[in-house]
Short mmCIF file of C-alpha atoms in Angstrom, two decimals:
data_model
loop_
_atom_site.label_atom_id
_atom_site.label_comp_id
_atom_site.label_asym_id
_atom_site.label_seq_id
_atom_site.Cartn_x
_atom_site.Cartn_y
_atom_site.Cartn_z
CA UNK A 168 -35.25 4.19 -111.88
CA UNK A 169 -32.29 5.24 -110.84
CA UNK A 170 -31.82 7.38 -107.44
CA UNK A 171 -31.73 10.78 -109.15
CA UNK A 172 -34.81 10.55 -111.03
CA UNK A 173 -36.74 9.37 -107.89
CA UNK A 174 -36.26 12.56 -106.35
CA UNK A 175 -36.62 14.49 -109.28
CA UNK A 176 -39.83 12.63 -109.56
CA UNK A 177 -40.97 13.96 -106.24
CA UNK A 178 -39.76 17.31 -106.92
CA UNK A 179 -42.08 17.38 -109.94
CA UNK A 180 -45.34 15.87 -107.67
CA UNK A 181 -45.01 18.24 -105.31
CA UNK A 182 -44.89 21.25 -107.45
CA UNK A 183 -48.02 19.90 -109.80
CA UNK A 184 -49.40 22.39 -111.82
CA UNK A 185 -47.42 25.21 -110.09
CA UNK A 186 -44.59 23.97 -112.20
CA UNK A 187 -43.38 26.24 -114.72
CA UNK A 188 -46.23 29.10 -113.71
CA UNK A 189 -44.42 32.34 -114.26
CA UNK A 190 -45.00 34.52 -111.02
CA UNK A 191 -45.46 38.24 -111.10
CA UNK A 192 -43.30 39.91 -109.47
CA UNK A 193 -44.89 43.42 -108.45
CA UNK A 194 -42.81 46.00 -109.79
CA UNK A 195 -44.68 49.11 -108.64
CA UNK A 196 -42.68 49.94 -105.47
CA UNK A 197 -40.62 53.39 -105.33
CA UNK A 198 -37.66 53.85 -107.91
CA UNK A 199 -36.72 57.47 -107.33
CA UNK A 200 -37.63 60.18 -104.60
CA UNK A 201 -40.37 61.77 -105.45
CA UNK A 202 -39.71 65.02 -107.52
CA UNK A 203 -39.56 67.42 -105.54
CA UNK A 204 -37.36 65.91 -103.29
CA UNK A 205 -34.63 64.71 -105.80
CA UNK A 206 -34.99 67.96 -107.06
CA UNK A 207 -31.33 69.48 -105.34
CA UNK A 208 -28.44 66.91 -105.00
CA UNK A 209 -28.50 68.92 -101.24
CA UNK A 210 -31.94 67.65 -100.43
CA UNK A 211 -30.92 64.21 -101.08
CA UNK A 212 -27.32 64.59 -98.53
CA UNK A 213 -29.72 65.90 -95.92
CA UNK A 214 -31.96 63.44 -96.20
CA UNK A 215 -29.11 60.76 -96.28
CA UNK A 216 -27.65 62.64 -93.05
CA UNK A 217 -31.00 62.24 -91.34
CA UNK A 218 -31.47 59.08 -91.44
CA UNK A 219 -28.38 57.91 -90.86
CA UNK A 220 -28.38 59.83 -87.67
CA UNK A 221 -32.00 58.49 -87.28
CA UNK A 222 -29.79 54.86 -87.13
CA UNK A 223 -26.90 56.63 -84.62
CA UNK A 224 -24.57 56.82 -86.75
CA UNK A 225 -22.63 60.01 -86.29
CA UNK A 226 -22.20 62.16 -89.93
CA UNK A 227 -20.08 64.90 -90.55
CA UNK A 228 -19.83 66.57 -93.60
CA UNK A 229 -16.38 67.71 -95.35
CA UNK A 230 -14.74 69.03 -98.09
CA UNK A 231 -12.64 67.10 -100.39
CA UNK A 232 -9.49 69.16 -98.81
CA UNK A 233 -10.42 68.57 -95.10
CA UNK A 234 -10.99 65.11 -95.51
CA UNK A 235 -7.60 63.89 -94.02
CA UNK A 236 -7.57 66.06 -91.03
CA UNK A 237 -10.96 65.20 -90.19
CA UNK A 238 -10.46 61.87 -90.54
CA UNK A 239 -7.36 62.14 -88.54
CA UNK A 240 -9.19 64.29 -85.85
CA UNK A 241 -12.47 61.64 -85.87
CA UNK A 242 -9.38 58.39 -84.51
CA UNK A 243 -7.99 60.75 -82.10
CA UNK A 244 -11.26 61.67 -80.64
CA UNK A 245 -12.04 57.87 -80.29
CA UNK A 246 -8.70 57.53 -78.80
CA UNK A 247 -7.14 54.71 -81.64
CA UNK A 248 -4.21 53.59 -81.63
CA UNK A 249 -4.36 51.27 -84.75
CA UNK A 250 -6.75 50.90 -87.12
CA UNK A 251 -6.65 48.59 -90.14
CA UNK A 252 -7.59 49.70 -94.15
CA UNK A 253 -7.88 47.86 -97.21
CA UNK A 254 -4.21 47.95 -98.74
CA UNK A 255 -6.08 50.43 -101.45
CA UNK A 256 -7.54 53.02 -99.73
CA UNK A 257 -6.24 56.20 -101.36
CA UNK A 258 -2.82 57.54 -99.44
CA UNK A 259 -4.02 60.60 -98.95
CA UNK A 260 -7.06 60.02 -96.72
CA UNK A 261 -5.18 58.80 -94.30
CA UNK A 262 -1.93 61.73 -94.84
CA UNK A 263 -2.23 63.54 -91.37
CA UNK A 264 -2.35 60.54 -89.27
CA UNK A 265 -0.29 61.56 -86.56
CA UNK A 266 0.06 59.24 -83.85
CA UNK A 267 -1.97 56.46 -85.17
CA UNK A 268 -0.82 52.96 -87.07
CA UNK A 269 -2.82 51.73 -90.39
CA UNK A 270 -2.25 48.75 -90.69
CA UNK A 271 -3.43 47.49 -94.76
CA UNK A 272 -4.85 44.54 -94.88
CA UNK A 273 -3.92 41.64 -96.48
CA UNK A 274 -4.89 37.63 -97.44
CA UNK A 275 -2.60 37.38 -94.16
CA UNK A 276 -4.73 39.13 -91.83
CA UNK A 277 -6.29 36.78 -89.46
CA UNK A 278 -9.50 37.53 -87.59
CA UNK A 279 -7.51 38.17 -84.18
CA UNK A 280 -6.16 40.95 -85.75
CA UNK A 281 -9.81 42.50 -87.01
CA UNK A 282 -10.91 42.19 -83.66
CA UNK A 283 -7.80 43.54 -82.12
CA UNK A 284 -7.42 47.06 -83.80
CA UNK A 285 -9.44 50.34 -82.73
CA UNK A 286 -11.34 50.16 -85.99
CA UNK A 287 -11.46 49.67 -89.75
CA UNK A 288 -11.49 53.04 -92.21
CA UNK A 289 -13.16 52.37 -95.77
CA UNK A 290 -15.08 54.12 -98.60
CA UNK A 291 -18.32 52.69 -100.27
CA UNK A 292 -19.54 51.82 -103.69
CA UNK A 293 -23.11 53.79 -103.67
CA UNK A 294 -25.02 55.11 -100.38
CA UNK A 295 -28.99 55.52 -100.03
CA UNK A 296 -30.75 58.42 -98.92
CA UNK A 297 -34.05 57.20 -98.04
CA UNK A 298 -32.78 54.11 -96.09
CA UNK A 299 -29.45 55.82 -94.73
CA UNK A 300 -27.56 52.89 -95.90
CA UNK A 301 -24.41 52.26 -97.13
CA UNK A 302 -23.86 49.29 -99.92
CA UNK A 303 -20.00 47.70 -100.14
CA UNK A 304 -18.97 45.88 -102.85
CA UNK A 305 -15.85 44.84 -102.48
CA UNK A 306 -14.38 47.48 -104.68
CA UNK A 307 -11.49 50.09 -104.76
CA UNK A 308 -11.20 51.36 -101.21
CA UNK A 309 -13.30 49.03 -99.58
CA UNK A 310 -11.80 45.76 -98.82
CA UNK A 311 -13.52 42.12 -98.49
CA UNK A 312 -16.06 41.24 -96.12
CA UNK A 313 -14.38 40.37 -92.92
CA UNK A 314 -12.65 43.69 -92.89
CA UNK A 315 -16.05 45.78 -92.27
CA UNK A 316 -18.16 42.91 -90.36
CA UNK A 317 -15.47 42.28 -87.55
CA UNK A 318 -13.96 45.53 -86.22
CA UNK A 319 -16.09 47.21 -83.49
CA UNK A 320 -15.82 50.83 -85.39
CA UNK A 321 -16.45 51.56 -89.03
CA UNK A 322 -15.50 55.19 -90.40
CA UNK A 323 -16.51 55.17 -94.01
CA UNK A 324 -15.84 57.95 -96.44
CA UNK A 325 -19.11 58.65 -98.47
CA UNK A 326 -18.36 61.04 -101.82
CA UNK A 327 -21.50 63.22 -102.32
CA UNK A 328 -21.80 61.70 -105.90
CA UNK A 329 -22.28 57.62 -104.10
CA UNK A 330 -25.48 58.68 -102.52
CA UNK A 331 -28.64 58.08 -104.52
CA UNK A 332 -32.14 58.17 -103.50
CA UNK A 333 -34.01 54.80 -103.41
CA UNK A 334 -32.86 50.81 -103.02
CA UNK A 335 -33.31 50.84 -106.75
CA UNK A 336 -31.21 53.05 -107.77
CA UNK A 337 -28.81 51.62 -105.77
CA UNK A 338 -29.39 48.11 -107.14
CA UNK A 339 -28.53 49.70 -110.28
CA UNK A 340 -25.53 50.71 -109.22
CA UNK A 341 -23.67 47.70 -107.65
CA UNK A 342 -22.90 44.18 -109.31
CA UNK A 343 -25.36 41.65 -108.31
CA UNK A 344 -22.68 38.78 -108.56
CA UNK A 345 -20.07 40.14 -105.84
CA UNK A 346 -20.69 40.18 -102.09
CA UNK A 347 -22.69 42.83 -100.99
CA UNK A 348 -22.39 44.34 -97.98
CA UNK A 349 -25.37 46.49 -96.91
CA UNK A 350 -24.81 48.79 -93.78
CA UNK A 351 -27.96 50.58 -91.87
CA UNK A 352 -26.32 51.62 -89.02
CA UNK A 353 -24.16 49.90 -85.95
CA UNK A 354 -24.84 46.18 -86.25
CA UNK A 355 -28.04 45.22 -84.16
CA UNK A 356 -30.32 42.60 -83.77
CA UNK A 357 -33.82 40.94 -83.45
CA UNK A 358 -32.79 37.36 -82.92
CA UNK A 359 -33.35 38.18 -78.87
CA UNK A 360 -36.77 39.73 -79.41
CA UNK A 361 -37.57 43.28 -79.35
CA UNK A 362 -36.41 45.84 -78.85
CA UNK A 363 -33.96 45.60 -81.49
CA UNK A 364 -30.61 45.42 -79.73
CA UNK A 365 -27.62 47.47 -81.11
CA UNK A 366 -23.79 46.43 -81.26
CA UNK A 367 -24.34 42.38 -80.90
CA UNK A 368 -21.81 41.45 -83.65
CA UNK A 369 -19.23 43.18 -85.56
CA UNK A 370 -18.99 47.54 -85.38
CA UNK A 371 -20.90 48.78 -82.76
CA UNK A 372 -20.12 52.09 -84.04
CA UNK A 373 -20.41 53.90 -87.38
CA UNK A 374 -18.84 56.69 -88.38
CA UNK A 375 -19.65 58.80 -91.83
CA UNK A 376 -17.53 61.07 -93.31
CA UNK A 377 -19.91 62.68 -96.64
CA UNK A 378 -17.21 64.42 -98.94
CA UNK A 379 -18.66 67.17 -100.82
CA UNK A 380 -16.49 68.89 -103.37
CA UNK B 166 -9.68 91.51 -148.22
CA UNK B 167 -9.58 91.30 -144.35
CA UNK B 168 -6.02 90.87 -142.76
CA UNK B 169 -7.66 86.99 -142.25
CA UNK B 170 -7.86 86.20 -145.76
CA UNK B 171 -4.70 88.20 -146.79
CA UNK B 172 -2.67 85.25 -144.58
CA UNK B 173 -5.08 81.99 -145.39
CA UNK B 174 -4.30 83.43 -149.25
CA UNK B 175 -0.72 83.11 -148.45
CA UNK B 176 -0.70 80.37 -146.39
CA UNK B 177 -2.63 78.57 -149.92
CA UNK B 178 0.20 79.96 -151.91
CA UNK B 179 2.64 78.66 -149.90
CA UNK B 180 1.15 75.41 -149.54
CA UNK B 181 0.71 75.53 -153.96
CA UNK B 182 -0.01 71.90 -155.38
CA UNK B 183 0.93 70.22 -152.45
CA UNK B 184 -2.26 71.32 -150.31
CA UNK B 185 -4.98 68.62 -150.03
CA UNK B 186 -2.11 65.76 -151.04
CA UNK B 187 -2.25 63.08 -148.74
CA UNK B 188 0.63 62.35 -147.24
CA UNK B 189 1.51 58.50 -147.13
CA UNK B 190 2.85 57.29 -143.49
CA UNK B 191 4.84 54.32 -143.11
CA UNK B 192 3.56 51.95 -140.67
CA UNK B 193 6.06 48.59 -141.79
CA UNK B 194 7.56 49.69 -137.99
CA UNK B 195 7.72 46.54 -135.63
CA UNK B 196 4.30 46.51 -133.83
CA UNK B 197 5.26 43.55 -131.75
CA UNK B 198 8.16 41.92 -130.27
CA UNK B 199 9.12 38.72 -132.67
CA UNK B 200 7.59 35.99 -131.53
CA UNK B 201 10.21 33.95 -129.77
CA UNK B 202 10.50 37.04 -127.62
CA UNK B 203 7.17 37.81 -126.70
CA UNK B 204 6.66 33.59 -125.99
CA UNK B 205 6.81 34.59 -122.13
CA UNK B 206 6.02 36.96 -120.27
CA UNK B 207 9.25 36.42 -118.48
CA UNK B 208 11.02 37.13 -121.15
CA UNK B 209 9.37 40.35 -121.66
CA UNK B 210 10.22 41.83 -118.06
CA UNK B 211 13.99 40.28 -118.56
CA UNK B 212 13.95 42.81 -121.67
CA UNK B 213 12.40 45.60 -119.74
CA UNK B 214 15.10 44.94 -116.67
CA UNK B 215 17.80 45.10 -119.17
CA UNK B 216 16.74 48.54 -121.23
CA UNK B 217 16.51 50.19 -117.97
CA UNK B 218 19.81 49.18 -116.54
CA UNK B 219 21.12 50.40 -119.24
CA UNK B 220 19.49 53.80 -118.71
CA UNK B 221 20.95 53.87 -115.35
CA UNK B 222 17.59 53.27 -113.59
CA UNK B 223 17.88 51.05 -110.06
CA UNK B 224 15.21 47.63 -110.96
CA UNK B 225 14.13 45.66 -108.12
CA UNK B 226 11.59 42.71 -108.71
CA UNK B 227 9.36 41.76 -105.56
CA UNK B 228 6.21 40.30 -105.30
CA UNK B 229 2.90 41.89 -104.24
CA UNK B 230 3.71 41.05 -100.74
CA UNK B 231 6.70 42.28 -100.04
CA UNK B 232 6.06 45.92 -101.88
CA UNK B 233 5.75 47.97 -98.88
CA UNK B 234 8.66 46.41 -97.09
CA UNK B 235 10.56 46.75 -100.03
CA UNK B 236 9.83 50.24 -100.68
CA UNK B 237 10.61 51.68 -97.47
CA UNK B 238 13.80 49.55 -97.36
CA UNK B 239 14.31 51.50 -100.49
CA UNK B 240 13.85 55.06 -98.98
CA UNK B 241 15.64 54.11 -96.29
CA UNK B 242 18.60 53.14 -98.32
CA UNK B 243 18.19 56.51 -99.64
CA UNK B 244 18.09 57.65 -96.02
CA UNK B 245 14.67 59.75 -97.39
CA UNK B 246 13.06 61.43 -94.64
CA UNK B 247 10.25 63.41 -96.40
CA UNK B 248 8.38 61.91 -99.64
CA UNK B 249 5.16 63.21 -101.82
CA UNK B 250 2.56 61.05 -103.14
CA UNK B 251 -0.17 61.48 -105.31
CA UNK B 252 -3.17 61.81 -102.99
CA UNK B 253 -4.42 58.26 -104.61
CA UNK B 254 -1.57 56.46 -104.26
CA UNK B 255 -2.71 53.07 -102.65
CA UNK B 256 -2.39 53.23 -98.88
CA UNK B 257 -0.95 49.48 -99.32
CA UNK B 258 2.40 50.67 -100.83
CA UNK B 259 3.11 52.93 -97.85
CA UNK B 260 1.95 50.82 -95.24
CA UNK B 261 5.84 50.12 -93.90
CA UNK B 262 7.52 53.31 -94.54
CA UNK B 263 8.57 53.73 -90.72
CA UNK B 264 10.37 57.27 -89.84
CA UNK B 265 9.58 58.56 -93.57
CA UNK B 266 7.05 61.38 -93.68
CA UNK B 267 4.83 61.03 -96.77
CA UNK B 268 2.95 64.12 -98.12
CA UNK B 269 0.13 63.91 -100.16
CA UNK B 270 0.23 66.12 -103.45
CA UNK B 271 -2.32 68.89 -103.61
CA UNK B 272 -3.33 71.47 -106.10
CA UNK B 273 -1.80 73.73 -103.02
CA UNK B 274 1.71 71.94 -102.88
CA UNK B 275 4.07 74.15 -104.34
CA UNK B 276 7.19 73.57 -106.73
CA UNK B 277 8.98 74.50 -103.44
CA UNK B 278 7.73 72.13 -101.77
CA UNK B 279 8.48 69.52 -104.75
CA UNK B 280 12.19 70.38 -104.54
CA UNK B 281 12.62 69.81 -101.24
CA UNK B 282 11.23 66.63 -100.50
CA UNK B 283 13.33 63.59 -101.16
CA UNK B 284 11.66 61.67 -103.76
CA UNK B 285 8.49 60.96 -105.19
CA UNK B 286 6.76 57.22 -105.79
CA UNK B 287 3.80 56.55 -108.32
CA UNK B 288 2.32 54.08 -110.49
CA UNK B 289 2.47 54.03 -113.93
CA UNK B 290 -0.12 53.57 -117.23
CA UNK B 291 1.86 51.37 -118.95
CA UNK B 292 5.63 50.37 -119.72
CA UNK B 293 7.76 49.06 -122.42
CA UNK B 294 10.46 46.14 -122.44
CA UNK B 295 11.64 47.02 -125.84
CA UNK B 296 12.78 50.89 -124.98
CA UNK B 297 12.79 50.56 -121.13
CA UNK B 298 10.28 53.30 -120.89
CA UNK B 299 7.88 54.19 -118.30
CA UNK B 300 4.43 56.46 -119.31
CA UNK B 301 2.31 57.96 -116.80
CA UNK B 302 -0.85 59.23 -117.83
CA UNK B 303 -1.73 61.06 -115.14
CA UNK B 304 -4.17 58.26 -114.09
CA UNK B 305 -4.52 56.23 -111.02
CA UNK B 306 -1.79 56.75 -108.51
CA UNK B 307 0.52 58.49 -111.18
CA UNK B 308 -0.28 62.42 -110.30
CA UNK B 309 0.31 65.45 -112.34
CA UNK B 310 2.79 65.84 -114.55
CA UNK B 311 4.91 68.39 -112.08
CA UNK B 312 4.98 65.54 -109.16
CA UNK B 313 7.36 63.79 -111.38
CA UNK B 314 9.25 66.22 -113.42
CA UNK B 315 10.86 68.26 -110.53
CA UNK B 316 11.70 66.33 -107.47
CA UNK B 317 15.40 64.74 -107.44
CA UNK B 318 14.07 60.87 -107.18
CA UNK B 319 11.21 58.78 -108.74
CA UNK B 320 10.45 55.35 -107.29
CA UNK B 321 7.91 53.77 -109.72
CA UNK B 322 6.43 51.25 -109.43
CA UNK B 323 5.52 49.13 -112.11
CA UNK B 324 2.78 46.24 -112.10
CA UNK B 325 4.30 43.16 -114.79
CA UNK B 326 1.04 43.46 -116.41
CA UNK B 327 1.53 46.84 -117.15
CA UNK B 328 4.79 45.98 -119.56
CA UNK B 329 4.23 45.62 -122.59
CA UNK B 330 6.73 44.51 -125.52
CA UNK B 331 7.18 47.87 -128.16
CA UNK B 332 5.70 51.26 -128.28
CA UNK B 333 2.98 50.87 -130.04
CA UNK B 334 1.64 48.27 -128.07
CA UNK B 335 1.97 50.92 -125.19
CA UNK B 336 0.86 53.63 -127.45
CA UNK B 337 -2.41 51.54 -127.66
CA UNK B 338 -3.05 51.50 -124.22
CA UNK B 339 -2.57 54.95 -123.08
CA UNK B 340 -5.32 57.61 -123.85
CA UNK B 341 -3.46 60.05 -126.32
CA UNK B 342 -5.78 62.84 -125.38
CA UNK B 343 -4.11 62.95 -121.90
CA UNK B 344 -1.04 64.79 -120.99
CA UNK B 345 2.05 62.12 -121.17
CA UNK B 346 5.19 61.44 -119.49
CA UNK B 347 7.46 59.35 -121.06
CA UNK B 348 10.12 58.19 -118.33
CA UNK B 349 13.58 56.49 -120.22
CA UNK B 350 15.81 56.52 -117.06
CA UNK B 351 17.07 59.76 -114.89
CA UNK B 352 16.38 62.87 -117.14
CA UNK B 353 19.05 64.21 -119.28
CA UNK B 354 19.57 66.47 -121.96
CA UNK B 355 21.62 66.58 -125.51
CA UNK B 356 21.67 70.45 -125.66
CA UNK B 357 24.57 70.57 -124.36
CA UNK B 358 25.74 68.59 -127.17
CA UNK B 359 27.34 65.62 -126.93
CA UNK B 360 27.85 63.55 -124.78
CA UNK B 361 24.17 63.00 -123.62
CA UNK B 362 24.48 64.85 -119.83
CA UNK B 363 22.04 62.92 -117.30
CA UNK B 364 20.33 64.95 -114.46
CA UNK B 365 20.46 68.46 -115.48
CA UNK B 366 16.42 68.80 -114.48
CA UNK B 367 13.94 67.01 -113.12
CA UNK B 368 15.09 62.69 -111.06
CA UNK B 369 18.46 62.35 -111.52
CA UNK B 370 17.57 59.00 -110.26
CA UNK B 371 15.00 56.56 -111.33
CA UNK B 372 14.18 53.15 -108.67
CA UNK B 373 12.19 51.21 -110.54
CA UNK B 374 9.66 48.03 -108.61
CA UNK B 375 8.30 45.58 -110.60
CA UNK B 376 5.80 43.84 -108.84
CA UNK B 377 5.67 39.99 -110.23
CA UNK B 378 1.83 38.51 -108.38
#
């Protein structure tokens, strides 16, 4: 018996008569808001605002024509200097940024840089309500991992039409085989026991700009 | 008789035996480049150089990284100072354009506004070797129509998977439903009779980039 089929072998003892049991997954968890809350696309932004503020994150809400001066306005009030984008974020986002360099990222980029700039400027590809989290998928205007895990402040542009409800509507949403990025909130912890401690790794600060048109 | 049917009744007469007659259309047009053309791809963009030199467009070739150095270096040669976008253009493209101001296009920029600035860049939908033709279908970084009909330069740039051999390969692509541009060099007119007279309205320059990855 060759080595392979020795460990198989034990693989197959110690799952006995477990082996090939199909398991049940419960399904019976909550797949939309309940009615009357999904009733108004407006309940479900306020709801999404709350508990994203219940994470402190700090939300504004804009319209589709204020979005680059707000943006704009949100880097000077933080001071930047530099910030870095995926090389695809829309131009226009970023069209009244007086005063402050975007760099776009690139294969090129190394993590010096990430760490360097005054923070990273991105959209999403669908947002939850009930959790106040924000899902990345690598997409149009949203760059690879790195880009959103090392800067120390994220300001990501949420359209009104990205947020859903529930986790499975979300799920729905994204591609299961690309990197997911899943955001509740500044970075934080548990690994040092509670309390849960904020702004250990990557942004210590997130910033949401909803777009409602 | 209504007035209605008085002018269908007409328009019948009119039409006499030949209404309802199908009319037969040729299609024995070329529908692809012959063969030992379209072999390479390389051979394809050497084409769609060629056609546009002879339109009198400006072709550069540079690869994905060098795009935004290359197109400021080409506003600079220009000596540009003021540019419009469409409000998606990718940030990416931009990203080098030191001392040139670019606006984003808005449904409140005015034709004014259009005439003044000194150029425009988009995308494109799709282009042609065979013709040297550029279409914009208002899509992805492309804009409305009026963001490249009235300024005095287009920079386009064009992705070497978006050339295709003949036009009705690129007729294929493009949604037909859409309002079209279709770009063969700097505008100019035959109603002046001959000879053809470039730049009477709309770029009396086209700077074409084709970006080789």
């Amino acid at each position: 018996m060759g080595e392979r089929e020795k460990i198989l072998g034990r693989v197959r003892d110690a799952l006995g008569d477990a082996r090939g049991t199909e398991v049940e997954v419960p399904r019976d968890y909550r797949r939309r808001l309940t009615e009357d809350v999904a009733a108004g696309r407006a309940d479900v932004l306020a709801l999404f605002t709350e508990r994203l503020a219940d994470h402190r994150a700090t939300v504004r809400h804009v319209g589709g024509d204020e979005l680059a001066t707000t943006l704009a306005a949100a880097l000077w009030g933080r001071e930047a200097k530099e910030i870095i984008v995926p090389a695809d974020l829309p131009y226009g986002w970023l069209a009244e940024l007086d005063g402050v360099r975007a760099l776009a990222d690139s294969a090129m980029t190394d993590t010096a840089t990430l760490r360097a700039v005054d923070g990273v400027v991105t959209g999403c590809a669908v947002a939850i309500a009930q959790t106040g989290t924000i899902v990345l998928d690598g997409g149009r205007a949203q760059g690879r991992r790195a880009l959103t895990l090392v800067p120390a402040h994220h300001l990501c542009v949420v359209h009104a039409d990205q947020v859903v409800g529930t986790v499975p509507e979300a799920v729905s949403r994204v591609d299961p085989y690309r990197p997911l990025t899943w955001i509740s909130g500044p970075t934080a912890t548990g690994a040092l026991g509670p309390p849960r401690v904020t702004g250990m790794h990557g942004p210590r600060s997130l910033e949401v700009l909803v777009v409602e048109d």
